[in-house]
PDB file of C-alpha atoms in Angstrom:
ATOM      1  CA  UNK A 245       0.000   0.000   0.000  1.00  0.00           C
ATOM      2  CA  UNK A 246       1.101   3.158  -1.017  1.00  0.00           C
ATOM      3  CA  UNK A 247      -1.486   5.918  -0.497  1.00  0.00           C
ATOM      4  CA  UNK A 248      -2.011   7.255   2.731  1.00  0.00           C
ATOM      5  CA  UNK A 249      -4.901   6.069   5.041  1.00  0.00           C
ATOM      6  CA  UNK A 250      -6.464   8.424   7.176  1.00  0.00           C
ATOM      7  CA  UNK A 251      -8.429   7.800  10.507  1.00  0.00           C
ATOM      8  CA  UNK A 252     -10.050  10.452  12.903  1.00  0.00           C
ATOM      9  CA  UNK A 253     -12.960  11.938  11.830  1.00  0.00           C
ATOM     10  CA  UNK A 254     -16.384  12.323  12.740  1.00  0.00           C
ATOM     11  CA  UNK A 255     -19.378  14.903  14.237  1.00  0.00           C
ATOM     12  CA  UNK A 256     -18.386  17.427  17.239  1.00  0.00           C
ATOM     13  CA  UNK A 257     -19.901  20.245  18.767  1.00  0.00           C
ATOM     14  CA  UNK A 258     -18.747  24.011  17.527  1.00  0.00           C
ATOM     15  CA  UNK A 259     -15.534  24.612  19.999  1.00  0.00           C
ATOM     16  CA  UNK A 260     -14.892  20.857  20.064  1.00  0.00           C
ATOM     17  CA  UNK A 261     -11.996  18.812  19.177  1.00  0.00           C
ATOM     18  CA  UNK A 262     -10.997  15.862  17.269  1.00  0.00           C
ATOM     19  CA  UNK A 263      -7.118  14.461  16.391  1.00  0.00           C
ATOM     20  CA  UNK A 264      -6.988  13.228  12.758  1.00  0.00           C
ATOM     21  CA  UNK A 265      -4.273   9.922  11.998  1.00  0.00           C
ATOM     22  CA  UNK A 266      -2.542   9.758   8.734  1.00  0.00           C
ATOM     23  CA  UNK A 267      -0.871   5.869   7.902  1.00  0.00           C
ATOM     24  CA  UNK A 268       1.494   5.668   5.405  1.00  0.00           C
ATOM     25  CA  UNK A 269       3.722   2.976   3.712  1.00  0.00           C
ATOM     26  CA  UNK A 270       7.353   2.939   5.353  1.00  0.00           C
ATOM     27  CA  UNK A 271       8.085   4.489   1.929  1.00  0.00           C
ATOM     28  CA  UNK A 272       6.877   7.992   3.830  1.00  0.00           C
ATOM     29  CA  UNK A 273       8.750   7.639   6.522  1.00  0.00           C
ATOM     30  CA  UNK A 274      11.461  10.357   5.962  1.00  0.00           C
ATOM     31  CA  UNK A 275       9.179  12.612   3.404  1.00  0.00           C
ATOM     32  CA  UNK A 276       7.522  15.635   3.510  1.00  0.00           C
ATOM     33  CA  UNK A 277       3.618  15.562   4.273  1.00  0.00           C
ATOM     34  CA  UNK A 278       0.763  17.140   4.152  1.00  0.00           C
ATOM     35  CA  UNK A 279      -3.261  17.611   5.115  1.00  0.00           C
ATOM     36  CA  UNK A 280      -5.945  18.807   2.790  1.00  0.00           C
ATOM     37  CA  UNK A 281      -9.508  19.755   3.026  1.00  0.00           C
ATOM     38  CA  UNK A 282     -12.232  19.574   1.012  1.00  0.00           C
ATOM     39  CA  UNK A 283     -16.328  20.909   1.576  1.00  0.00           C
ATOM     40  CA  UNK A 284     -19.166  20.479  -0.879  1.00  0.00           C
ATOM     41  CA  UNK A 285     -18.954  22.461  -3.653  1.00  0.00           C
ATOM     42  CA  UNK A 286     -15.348  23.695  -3.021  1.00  0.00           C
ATOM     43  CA  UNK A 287     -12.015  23.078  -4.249  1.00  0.00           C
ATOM     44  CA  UNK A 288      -9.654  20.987  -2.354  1.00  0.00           C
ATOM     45  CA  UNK A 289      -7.518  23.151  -0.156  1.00  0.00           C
ATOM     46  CA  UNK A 290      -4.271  23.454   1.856  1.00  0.00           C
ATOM     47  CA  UNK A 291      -4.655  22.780   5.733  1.00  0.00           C
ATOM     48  CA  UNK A 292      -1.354  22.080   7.087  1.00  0.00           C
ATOM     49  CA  UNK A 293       2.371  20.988   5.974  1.00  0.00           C
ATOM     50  CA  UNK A 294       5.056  19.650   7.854  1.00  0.00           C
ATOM     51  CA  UNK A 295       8.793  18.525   6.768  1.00  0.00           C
ATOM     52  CA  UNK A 296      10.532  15.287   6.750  1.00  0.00           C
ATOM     53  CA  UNK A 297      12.409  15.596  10.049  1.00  0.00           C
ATOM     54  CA  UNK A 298       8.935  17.246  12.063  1.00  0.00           C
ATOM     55  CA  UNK A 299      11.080  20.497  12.282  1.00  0.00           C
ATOM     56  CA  UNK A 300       8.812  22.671  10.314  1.00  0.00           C
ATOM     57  CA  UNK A 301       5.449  23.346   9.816  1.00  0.00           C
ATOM     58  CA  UNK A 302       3.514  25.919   7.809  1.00  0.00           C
ATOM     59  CA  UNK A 303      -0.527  26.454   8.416  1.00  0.00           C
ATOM     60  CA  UNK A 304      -3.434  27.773   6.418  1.00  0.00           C
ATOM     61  CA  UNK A 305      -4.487  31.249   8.027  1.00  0.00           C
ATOM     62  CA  UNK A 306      -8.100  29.736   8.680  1.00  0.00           C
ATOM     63  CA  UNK A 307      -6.615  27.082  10.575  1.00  0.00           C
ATOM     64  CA  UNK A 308      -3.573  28.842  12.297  1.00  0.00           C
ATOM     65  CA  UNK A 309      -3.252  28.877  15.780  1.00  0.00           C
ATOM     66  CA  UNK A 310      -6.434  25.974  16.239  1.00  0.00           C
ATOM     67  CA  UNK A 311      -4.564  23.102  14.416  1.00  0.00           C
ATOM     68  CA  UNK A 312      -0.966  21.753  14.646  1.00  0.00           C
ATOM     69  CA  UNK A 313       0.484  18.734  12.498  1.00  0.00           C
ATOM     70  CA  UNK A 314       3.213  16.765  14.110  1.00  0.00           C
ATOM     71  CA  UNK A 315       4.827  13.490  12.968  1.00  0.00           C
ATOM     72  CA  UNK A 316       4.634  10.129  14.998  1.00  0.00           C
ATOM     73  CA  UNK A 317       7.229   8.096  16.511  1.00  0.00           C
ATOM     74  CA  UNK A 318       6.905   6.299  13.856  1.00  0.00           C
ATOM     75  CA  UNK A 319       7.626   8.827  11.020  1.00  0.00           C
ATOM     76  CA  UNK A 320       5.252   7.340   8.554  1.00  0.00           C
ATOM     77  CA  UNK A 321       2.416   8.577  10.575  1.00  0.00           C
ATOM     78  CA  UNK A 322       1.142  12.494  10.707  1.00  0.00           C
ATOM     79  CA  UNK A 323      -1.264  13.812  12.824  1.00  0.00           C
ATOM     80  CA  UNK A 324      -3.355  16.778  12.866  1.00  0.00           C
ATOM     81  CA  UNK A 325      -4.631  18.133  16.329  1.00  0.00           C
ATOM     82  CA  UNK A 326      -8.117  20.449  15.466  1.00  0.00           C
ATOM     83  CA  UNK A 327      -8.886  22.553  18.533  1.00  0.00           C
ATOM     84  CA  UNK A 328     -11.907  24.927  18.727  1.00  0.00           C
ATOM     85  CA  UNK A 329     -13.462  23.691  16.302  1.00  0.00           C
ATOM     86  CA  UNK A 330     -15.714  25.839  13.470  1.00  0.00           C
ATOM     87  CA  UNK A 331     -18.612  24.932  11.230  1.00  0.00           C
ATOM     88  CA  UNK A 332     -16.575  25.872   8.535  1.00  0.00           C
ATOM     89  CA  UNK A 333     -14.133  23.255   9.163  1.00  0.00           C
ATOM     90  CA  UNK A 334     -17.095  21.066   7.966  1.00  0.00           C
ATOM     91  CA  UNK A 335     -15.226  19.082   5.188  1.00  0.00           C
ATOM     92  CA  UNK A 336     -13.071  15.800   4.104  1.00  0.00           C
ATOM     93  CA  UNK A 337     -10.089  15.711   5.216  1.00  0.00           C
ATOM     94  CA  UNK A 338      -6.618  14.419   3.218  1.00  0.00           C
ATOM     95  CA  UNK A 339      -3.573  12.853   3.771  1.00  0.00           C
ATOM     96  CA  UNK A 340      -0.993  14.275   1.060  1.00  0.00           C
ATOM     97  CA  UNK A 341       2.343  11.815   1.087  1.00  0.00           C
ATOM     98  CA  UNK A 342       5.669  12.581  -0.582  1.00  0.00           C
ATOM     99  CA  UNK A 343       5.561  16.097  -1.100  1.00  0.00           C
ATOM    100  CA  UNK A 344       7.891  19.173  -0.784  1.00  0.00           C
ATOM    101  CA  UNK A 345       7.882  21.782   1.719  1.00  0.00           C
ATOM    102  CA  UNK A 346      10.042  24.592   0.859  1.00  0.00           C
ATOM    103  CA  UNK A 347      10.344  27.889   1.771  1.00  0.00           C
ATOM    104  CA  UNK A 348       7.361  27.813   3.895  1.00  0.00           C
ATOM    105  CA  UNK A 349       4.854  26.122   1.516  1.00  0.00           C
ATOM    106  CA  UNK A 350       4.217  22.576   0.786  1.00  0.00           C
ATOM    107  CA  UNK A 351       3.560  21.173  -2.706  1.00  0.00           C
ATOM    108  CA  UNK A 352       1.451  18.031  -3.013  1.00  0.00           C
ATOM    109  CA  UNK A 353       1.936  14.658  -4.774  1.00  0.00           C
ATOM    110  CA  UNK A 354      -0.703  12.290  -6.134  1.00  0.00           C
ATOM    111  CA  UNK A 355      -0.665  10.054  -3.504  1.00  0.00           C
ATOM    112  CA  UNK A 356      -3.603  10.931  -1.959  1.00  0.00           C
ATOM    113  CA  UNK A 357      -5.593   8.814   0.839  1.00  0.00           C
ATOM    114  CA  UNK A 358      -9.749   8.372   0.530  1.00  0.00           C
ATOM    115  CA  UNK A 359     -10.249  10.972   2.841  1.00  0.00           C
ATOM    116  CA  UNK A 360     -12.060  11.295   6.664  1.00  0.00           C
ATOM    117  CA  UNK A 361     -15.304  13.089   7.311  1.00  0.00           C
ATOM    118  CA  UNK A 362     -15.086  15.542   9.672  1.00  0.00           C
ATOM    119  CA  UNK A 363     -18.581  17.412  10.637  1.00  0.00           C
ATOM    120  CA  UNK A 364     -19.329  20.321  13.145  1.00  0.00           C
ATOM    121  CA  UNK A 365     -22.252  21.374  14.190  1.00  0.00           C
ATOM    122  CA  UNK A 366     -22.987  24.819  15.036  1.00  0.00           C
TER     123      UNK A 366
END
């Protein structure tokens, strides 16, 4: 298996929490990753990036501040911690393997997981 799988989601209260998982082949494990949303009738979007070694991190302003990525002890697994949560983080959320983070932005591949639901209710 090479896509990512992705693990987490599901329906929270407005101000609520939830901590998505991201599981990727060993071939991830020293690679640059990333999470992706996507609501109805939008365009998939950037959510968070983070580089291979977990040193760096870059944010989408909507997000900034309420989320944080971090990398597992076993670096082919990402996280993303969503704190205070919004109805506007209504989406599905990706797992983005093998991509590049430079310079403060992170540039997807096409190894993309099937996505989590994550719902919040206002």
């Amino acid at each position: 298996q090479v896509e990512p799988v992705e693990s987490g989601g599901g329906l929270v209260q407005a101000g609520g929490s939830l901590r998505l998982s991201c599981a990727t082949s060993k071939l991830f494990s020293d690679v640059d990753m990333g999470w992706y949303r996507q609501a109805p009738g939008r365009e998939r979007e950037f959510v968070a990036g983070i580089n291979w070694s977990g040193g760096s991190t870059t944010y989408a302003d909507s997000v900034k501040g309420r989320f944080t990525i971090s990398r597992g002890n076993a670096k082919n697994t990402v996280y993303l911690q969503m704190n205070s949560l919004k109805p506007e983080d209504t989406a599905i959320y990706y797992c983005n393997g093998g991509g590049t983070y430079y310079s403060g932005t992170y540039y997807p591949t096409n190894y993309w997981g099937q996505g989590t639901q994550v719902t919040v209710s206002s």
